[in-house]
Coordinates of C-alpha atoms in Angstrom, one line a residue:
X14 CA 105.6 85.2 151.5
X15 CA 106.8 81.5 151.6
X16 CA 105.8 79.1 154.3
X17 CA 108.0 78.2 157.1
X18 CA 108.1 75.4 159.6
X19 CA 106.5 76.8 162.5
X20 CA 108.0 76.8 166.0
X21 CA 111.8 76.6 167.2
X22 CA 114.1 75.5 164.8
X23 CA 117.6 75.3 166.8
X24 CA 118.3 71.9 166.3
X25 CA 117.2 69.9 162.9
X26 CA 117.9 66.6 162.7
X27 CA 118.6 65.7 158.7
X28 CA 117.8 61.6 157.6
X29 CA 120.2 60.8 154.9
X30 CA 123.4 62.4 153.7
X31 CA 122.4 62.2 149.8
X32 CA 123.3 65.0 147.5
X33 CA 120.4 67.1 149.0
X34 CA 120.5 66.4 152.8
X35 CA 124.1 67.6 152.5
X36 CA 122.8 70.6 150.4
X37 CA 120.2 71.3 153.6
X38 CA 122.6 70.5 155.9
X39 CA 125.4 72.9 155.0
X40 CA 122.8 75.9 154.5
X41 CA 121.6 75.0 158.0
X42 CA 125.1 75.5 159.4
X43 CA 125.6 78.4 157.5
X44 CA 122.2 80.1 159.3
X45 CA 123.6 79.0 163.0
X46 CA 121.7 75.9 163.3
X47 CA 122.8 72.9 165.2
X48 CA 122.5 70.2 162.8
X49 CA 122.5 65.9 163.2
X50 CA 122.4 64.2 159.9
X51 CA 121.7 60.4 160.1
X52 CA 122.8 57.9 157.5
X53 CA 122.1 54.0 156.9
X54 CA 125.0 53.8 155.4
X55 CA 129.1 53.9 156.3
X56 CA 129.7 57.0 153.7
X57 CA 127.7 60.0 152.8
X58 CA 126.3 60.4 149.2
X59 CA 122.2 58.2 149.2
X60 CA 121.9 57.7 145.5
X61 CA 125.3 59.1 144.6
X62 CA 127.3 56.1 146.1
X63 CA 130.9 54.3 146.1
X64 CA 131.6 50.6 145.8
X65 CA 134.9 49.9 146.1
X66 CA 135.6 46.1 144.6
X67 CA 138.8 44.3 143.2
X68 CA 141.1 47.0 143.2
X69 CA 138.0 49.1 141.1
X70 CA 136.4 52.0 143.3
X71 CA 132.7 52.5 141.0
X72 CA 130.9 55.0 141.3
X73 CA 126.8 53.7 141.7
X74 CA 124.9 56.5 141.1
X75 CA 125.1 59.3 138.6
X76 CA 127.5 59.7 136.1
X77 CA 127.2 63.1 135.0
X78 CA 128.2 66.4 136.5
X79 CA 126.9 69.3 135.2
X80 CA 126.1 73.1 136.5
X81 CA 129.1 73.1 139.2
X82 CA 127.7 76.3 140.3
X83 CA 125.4 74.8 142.4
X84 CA 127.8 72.6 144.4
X85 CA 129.9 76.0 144.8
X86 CA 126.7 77.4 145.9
X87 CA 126.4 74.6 148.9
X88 CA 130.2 75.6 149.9
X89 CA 129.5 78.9 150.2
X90 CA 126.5 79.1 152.2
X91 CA 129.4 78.3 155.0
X92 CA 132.1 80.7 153.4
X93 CA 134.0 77.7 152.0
X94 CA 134.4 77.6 147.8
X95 CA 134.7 74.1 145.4
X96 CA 138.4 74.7 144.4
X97 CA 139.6 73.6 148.1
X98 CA 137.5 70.9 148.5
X99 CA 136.9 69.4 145.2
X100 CA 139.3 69.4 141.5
X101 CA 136.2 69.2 138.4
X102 CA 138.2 68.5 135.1
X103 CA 135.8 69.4 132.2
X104 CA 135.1 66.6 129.8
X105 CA 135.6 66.6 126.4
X106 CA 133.9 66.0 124.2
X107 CA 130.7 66.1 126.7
X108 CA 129.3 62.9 125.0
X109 CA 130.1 61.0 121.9
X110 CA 127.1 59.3 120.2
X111 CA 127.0 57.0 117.9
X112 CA 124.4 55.8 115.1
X113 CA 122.8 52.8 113.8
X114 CA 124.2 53.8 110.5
X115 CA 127.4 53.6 111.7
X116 CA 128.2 57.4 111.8
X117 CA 128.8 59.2 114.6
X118 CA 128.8 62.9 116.4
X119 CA 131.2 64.4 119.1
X120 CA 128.8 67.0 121.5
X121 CA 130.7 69.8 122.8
X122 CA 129.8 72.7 125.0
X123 CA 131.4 75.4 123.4
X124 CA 128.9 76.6 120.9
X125 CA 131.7 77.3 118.1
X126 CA 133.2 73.8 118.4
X127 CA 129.8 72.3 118.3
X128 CA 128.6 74.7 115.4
X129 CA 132.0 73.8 113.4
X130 CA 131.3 69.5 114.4
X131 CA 128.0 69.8 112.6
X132 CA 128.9 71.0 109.2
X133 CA 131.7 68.7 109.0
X134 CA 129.3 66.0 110.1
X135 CA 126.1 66.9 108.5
X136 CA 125.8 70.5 107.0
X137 CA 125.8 74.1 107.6
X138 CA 122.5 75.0 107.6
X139 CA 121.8 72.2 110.6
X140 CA 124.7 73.8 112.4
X141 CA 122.8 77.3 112.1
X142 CA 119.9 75.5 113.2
X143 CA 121.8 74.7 115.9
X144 CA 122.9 77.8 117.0
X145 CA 118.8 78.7 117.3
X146 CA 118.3 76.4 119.2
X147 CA 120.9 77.4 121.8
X148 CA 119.4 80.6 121.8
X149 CA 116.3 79.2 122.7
X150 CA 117.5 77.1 125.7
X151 CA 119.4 79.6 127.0
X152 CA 116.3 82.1 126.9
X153 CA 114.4 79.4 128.5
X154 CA 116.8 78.8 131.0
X155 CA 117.3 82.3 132.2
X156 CA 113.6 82.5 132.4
X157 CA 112.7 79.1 133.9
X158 CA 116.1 79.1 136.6
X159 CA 114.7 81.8 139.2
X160 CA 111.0 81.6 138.9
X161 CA 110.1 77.7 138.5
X162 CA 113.5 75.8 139.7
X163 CA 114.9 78.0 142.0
X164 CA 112.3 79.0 144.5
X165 CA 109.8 77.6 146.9
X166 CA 106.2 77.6 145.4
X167 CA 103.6 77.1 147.4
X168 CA 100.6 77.3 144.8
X169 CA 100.7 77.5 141.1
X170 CA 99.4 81.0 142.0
X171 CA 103.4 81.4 142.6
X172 CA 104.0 80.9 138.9
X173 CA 102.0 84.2 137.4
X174 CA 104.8 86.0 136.7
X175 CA 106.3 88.0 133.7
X176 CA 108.5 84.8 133.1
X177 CA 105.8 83.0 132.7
X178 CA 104.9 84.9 129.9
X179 CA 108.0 85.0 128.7
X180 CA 108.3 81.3 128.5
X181 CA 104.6 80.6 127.1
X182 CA 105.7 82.7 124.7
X183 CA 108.9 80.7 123.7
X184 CA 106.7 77.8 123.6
X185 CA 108.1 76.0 126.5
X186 CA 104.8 74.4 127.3
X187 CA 104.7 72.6 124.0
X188 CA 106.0 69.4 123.2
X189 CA 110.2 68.9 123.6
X190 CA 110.2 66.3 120.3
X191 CA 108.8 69.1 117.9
X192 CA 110.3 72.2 119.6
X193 CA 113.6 70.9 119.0
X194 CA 112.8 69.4 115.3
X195 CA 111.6 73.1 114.6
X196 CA 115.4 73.9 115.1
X197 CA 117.7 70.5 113.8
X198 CA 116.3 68.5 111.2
X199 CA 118.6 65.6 110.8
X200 CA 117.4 63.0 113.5
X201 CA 121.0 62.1 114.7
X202 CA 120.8 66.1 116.2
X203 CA 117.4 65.5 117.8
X204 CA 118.2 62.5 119.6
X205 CA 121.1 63.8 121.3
X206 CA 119.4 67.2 122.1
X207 CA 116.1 65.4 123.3
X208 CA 117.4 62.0 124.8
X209 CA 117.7 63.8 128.3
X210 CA 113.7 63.9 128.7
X211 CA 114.6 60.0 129.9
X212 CA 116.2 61.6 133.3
X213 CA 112.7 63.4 134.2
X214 CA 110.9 60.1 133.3
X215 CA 108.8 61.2 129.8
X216 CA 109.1 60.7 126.2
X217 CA 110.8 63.6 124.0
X218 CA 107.5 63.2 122.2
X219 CA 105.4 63.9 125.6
X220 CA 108.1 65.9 127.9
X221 CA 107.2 69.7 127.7
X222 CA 110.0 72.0 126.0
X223 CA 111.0 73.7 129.4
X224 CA 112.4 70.0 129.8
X225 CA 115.3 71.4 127.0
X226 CA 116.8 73.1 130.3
X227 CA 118.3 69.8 131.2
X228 CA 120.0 70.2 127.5
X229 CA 120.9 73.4 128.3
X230 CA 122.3 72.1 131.7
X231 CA 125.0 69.6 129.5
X232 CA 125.1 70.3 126.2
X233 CA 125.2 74.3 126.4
X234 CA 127.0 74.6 130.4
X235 CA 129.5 71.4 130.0
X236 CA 130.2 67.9 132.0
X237 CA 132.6 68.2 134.3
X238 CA 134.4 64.9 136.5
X239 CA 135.5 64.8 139.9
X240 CA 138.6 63.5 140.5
X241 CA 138.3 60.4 142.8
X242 CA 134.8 59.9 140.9
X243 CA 131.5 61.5 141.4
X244 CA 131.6 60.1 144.9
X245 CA 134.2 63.2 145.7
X246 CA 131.2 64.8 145.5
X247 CA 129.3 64.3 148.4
X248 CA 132.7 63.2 150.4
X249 CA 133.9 66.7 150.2
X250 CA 130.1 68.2 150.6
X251 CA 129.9 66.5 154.0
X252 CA 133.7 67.0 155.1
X253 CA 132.6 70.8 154.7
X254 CA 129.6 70.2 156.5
X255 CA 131.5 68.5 159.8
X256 CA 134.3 71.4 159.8
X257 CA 131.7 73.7 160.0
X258 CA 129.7 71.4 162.8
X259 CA 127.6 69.5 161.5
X260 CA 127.6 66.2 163.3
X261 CA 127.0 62.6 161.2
X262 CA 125.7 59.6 162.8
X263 CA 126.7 56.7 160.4
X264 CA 125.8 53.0 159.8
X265 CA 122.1 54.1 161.9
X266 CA 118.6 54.3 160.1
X267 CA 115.8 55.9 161.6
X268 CA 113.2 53.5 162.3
X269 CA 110.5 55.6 163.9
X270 CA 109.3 59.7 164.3
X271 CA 107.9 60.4 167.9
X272 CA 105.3 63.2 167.3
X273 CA 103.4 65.3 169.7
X274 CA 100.4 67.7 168.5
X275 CA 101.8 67.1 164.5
X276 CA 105.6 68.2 165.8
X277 CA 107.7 65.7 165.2
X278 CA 109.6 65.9 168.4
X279 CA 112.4 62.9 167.8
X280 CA 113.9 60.1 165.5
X281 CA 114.4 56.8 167.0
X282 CA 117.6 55.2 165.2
X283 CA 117.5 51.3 164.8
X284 CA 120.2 51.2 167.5
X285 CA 117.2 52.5 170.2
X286 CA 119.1 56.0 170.3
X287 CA 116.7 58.8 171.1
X288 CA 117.4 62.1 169.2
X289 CA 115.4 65.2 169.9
X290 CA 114.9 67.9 167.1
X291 CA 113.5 71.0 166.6
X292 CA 112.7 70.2 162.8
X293 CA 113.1 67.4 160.9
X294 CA 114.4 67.2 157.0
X295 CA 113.8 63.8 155.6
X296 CA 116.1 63.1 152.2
X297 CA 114.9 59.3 151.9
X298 CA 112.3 59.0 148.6
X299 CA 109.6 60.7 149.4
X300 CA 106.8 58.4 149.1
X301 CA 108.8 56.1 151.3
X302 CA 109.6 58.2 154.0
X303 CA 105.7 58.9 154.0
X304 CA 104.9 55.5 154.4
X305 CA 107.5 54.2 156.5
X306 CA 108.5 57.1 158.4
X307 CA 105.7 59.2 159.2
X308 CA 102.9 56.2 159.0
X309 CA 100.8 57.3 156.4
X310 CA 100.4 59.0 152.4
X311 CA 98.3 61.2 151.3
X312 CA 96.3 60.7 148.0
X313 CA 98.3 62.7 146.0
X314 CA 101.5 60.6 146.5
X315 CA 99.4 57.2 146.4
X316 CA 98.5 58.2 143.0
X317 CA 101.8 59.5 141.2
X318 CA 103.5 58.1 138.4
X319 CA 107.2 57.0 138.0
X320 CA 109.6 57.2 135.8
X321 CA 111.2 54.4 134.0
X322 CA 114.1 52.7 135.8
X323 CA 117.2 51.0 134.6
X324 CA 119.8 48.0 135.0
X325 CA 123.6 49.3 134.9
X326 CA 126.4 47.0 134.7
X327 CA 129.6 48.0 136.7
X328 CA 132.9 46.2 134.7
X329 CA 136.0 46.4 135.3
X330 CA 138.3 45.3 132.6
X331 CA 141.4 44.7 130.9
X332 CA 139.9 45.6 127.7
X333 CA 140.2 49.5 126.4
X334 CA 139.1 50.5 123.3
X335 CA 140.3 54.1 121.3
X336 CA 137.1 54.6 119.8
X337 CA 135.1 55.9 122.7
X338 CA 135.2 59.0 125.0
X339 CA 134.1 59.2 128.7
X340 CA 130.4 59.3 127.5
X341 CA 129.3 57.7 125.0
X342 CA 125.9 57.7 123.4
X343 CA 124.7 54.3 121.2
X344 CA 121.7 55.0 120.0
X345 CA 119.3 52.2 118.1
X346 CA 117.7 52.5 114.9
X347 CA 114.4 52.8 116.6
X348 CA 113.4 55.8 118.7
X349 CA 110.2 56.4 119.3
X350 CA 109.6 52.9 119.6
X351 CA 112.0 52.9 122.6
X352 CA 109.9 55.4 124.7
X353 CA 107.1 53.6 123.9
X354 CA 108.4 49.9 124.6
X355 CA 109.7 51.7 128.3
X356 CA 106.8 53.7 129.3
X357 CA 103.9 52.3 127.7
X358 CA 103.9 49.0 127.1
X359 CA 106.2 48.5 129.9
X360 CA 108.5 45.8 128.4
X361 CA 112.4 45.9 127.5
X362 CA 113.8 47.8 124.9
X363 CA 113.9 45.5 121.6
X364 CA 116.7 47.8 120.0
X365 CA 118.5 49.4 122.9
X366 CA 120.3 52.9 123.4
X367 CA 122.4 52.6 125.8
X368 CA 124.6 54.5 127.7
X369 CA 128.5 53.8 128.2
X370 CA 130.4 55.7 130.9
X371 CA 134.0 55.2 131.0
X372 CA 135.7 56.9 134.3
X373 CA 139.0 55.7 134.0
X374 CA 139.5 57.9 130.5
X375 CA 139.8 60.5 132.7
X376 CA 140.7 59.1 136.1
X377 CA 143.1 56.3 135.6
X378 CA 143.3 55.9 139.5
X379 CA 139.7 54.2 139.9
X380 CA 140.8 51.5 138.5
X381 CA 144.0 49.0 139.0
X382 CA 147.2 50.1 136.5
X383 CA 146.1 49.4 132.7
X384 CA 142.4 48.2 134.0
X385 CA 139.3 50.3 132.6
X386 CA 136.3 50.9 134.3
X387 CA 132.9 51.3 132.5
X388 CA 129.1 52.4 133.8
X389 CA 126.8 50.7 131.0
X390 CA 122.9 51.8 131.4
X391 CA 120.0 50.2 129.8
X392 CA 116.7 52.1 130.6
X393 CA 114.5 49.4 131.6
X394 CA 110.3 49.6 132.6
X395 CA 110.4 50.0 136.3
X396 CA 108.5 48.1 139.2
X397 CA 104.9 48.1 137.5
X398 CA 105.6 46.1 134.4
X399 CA 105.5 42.5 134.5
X400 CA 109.0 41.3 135.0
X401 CA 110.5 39.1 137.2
X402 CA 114.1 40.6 137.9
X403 CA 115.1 37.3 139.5
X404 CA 114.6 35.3 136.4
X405 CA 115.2 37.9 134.2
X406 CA 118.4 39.2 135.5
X407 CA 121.3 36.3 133.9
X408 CA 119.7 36.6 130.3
X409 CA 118.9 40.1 130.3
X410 CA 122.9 41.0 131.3
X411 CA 123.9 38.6 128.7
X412 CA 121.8 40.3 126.1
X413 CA 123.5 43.7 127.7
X414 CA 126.9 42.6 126.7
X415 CA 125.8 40.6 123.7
X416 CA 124.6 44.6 122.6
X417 CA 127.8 46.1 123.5
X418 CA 130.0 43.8 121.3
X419 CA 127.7 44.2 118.3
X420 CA 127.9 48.2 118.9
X421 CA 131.4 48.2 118.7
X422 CA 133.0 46.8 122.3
X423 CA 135.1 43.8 120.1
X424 CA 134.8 40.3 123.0
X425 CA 134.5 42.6 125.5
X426 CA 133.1 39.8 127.7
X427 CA 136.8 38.4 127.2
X428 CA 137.9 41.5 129.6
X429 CA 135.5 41.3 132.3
X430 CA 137.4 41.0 135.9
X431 CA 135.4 42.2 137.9
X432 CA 131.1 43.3 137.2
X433 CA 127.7 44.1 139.3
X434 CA 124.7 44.4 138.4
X435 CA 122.3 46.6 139.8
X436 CA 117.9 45.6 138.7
X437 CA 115.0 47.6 139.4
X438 CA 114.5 45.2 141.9
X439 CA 118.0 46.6 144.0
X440 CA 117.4 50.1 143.4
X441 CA 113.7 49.3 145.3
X442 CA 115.7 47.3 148.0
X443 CA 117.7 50.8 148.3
X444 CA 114.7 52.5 148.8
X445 CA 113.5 54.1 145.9
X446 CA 109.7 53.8 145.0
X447 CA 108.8 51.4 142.4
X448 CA 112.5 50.4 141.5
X449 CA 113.0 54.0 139.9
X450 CA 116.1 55.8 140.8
X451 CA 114.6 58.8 138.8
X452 CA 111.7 59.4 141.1
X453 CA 108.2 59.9 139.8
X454 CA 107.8 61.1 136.2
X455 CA 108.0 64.7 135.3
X456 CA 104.3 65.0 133.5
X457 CA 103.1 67.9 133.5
X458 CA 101.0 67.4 136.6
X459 CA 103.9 66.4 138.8
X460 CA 106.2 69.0 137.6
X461 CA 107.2 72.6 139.0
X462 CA 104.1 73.5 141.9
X463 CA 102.2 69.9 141.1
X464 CA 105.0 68.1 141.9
X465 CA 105.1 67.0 145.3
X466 CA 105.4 70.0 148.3
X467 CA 108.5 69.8 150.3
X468 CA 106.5 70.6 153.4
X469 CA 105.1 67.5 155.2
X470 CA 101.1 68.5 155.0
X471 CA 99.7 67.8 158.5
X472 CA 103.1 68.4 160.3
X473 CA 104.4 71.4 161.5
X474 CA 107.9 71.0 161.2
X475 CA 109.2 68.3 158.9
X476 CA 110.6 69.3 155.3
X477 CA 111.2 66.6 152.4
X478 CA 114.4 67.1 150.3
X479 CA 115.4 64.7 147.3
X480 CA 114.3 64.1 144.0
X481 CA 111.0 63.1 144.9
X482 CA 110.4 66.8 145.6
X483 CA 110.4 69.9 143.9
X484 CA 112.5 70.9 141.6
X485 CA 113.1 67.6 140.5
X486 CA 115.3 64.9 139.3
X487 CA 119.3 65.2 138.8
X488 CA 122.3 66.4 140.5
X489 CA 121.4 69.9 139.4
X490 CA 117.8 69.7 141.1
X491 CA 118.7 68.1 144.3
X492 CA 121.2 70.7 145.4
X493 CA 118.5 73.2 144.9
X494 CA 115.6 71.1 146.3
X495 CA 118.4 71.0 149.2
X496 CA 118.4 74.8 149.4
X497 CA 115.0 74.9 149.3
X498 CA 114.6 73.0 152.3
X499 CA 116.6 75.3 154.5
X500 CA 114.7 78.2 153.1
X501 CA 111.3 76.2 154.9
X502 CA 113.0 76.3 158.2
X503 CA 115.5 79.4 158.2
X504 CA 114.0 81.1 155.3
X505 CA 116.2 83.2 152.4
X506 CA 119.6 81.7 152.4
X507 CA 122.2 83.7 151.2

């Protein structure tokens, strides 16, 4: 039996209206509860946000939409479904990635376009390979989904299950890099079926092969795009929410949680209002709504390790160029070396891969007529290396575009109209521990029931929700983390 919040739960109070506060928040309606969610900012979305600039509306966060399932999942918990509140365009191809050698690959979803891209490309007996290996991930999903993503655990007693078996058995415990090098040979294949280990914080070489479920989560189930940007995500999420009563308190943070006999009994909002609740969710990062929020942080979150972080650029431009897609992959000569320069010696990548989103390819109407918008991201070290972001920020965007032009992107500083640039140093004045908008790492000890619980230890009634808890990092992850929530204080959610 999973643990509950104990004691009345009429009235939660949720803080922030990220992706998984609004996942908690709608499930809460849906099970009859009044719910108050409280946001710093003027629009929902935490990590997931807008900034509208020069004619250019940007989207801040995350680029890429995958599993829509779950955000239909959200809507229905109050009887409402995604095709009224939300138009998703599949993209295509999913990502194009392109090679120090100069050659390049198109990634599709649909296993028979893929299959037929890599014989032309490389050879048919990679693209059988190929085909293994989306047997595999798919196994591993089915098997991983329900009993390790899905579901509250509350010890790693939880995970003895058949699965379990199942998935030792697949060899989802070893190593990602050789799992997937036991499929593909050609190393062009087994960067772009590995390079997502970077989103859960590890190295292909160190992630576990369960990790291949974020693959599976692109590569096998497809990228989709929101029209109006991946902001319409959360916009629609929380216009649901309020038709179905959920009331939002914008432009208010919560500075302080009154507690009485480890019940959090109120939030006081930095405009001295005084809200009561029955239980509280709390969607900021976890380790910093520990520490600033409820005074204090265990051990366990003292001592956990983060993920890389990463410095985007935010153009807009009156340069377009034919040769890319909506996603686009450039990946170095080196490799391993990049994982390595990132996580363990903590310094900037020497021969980047990089990661080109271009909106406007399939949404002209972010962007002014004949204007192109583009999402560049450089994985960077985060907060613990030795880098002063306030020095380092001019050169290091000059060597970001100086990159771009040699991979392709002819003068594109010629085009620039409009640009931000966001450091590790702005994602920690957002809020997110050590500068990493991934949240902590996904070792192997702070994944699945190691990861940090979504029940507050030492309080009876306050729930975490985010990234920072479990499941984990990614669009995906925090809709479910949100679900999960709701399960602690209502319990099954339809």
């Amino acid at each position: 039996m999973t643990k509950r919040v104990k004691g009345p739960t009429d009235h939660v109070v949720v803080v922030g209206a990220g992706l998984a506060g609004l996942s908690t928040a709608l499930r809460l309606a849906g099970a009859g509860r009044k719910v108050t969610v409280i946001e710093r900012e003027s629009v929902p979305g935490g990590r997931n946000g807008l900034l509208n600039k020069d004619g250019y509306a940007f989207d801040t966060g995350p680029s890429v939409l995958t599993m829509p399932s779950l955000i239909n999942d959200a809507f229905n918990s109050v009887g409402e479904e995604l095709k009224d509140w939300l138009e998703l365009t599949p993209v295509k191809p999913l990502y194009r990635a392109f090679y120090a050698d100069g050659s390049q690959i198109d990634v599709h979803a649909n296993t028979e376009e893929m299959e037929a891209e890599i014989a032309r490309t490389i050879s048919s007996s990679e693209a059988a390979g190929y085909r293994r290996y989306v047997e595999f991930v798919t196994k591993l999903y089915k098997y991983e989904m329900n009993d390790f993503i899905d579901r509250n655990i509350d010890s790693p007693l939880n995970l003895l299950t058949p699965n379990l078996a199942r998935l030792i058995a697949l060899g989802g415990f070893r190593r990602l890099s050789p799992k997937v090098n036991q499929f593909m040979k050609d190393p062009r294949l087994q960067k772009v079926y590995s390079f997502q280990a970077m989103y859960a914080g590890v190295s292909p070489q160190q992630a576990l092969a369960i990790y291949a479920v974020i693959a599976y989560m692109d590569s096998v189930n497809g990228v989709f795009f929101p029209k109006g940007g991946m902001h319409a995500v959360p916009r629609a999420l929380a216009a649901a929410a309020q038709k179905h009563g959920v009331e939002f308190i914008y432009n208010t943070s919560v500075e302080k949680i009154e507690t009485s006999n480890s019940r959090a009994k109120a939030v006081i909002t930095n405009k001295g209002q005084r809200i009561e609740c029955d239980a509280l969710v709390l969607n900021p990062d976890l380790p910093v709504a520990w520490r600033e929020l409820l005074g204090k942080t265990p051990l366990s979150v003292k001592r956990l390790r983060y993920s890389p972080s990463c410095a985007t650029l935010l153009v807009g431009s009156s340069k377009k160029y034919d040769h890319v897609a909506h996603h686009n992959i450039h990946f170095g000569d080196s490799w391993d070396g990049v994982f390595d320069e990132l996580i363990n010696k903590k310094t900037l990548m020497s021969d980047p891969s990089v990661l080109v989103t271009i909106p406007t390819k399939d949404d002209p109407s972010l962007a002014p007529a004949g204007k192109e918008s583009y999402y560049i991201l450089y994985p960077t070290p985060n907060l613990d290396a030795d880098i002063d972001w306030k020095k380092q920020a001019g050169p290091y965007r000059d060597q970001m575009i100086k990159t771009l032009e040699d991979r392709g992107y002819t003068n594109f500083s010629d085009g620039i109209e409009t640009e931000v640039m966001t450091t590790p140093l702005d994602w920690q004045d957002r809020g997110m521990e050590r500068g990493a908008p991934f949240a902590s790492a996904h070792t192997f000890f702070q994944t699945g029931p190691f990861r940090p619980r979504n029940m507050a230890r030492g309080f009876e009634n306050v729930v975490f929700t985010g990234s920072g808890t479990q499941p984990g990092v990614g669009v995906p992850m925090v809709l479910i983390s949100g679900r999960l929530a709701a399960e602690r204080i209502v319990g099954p959610v339809k």
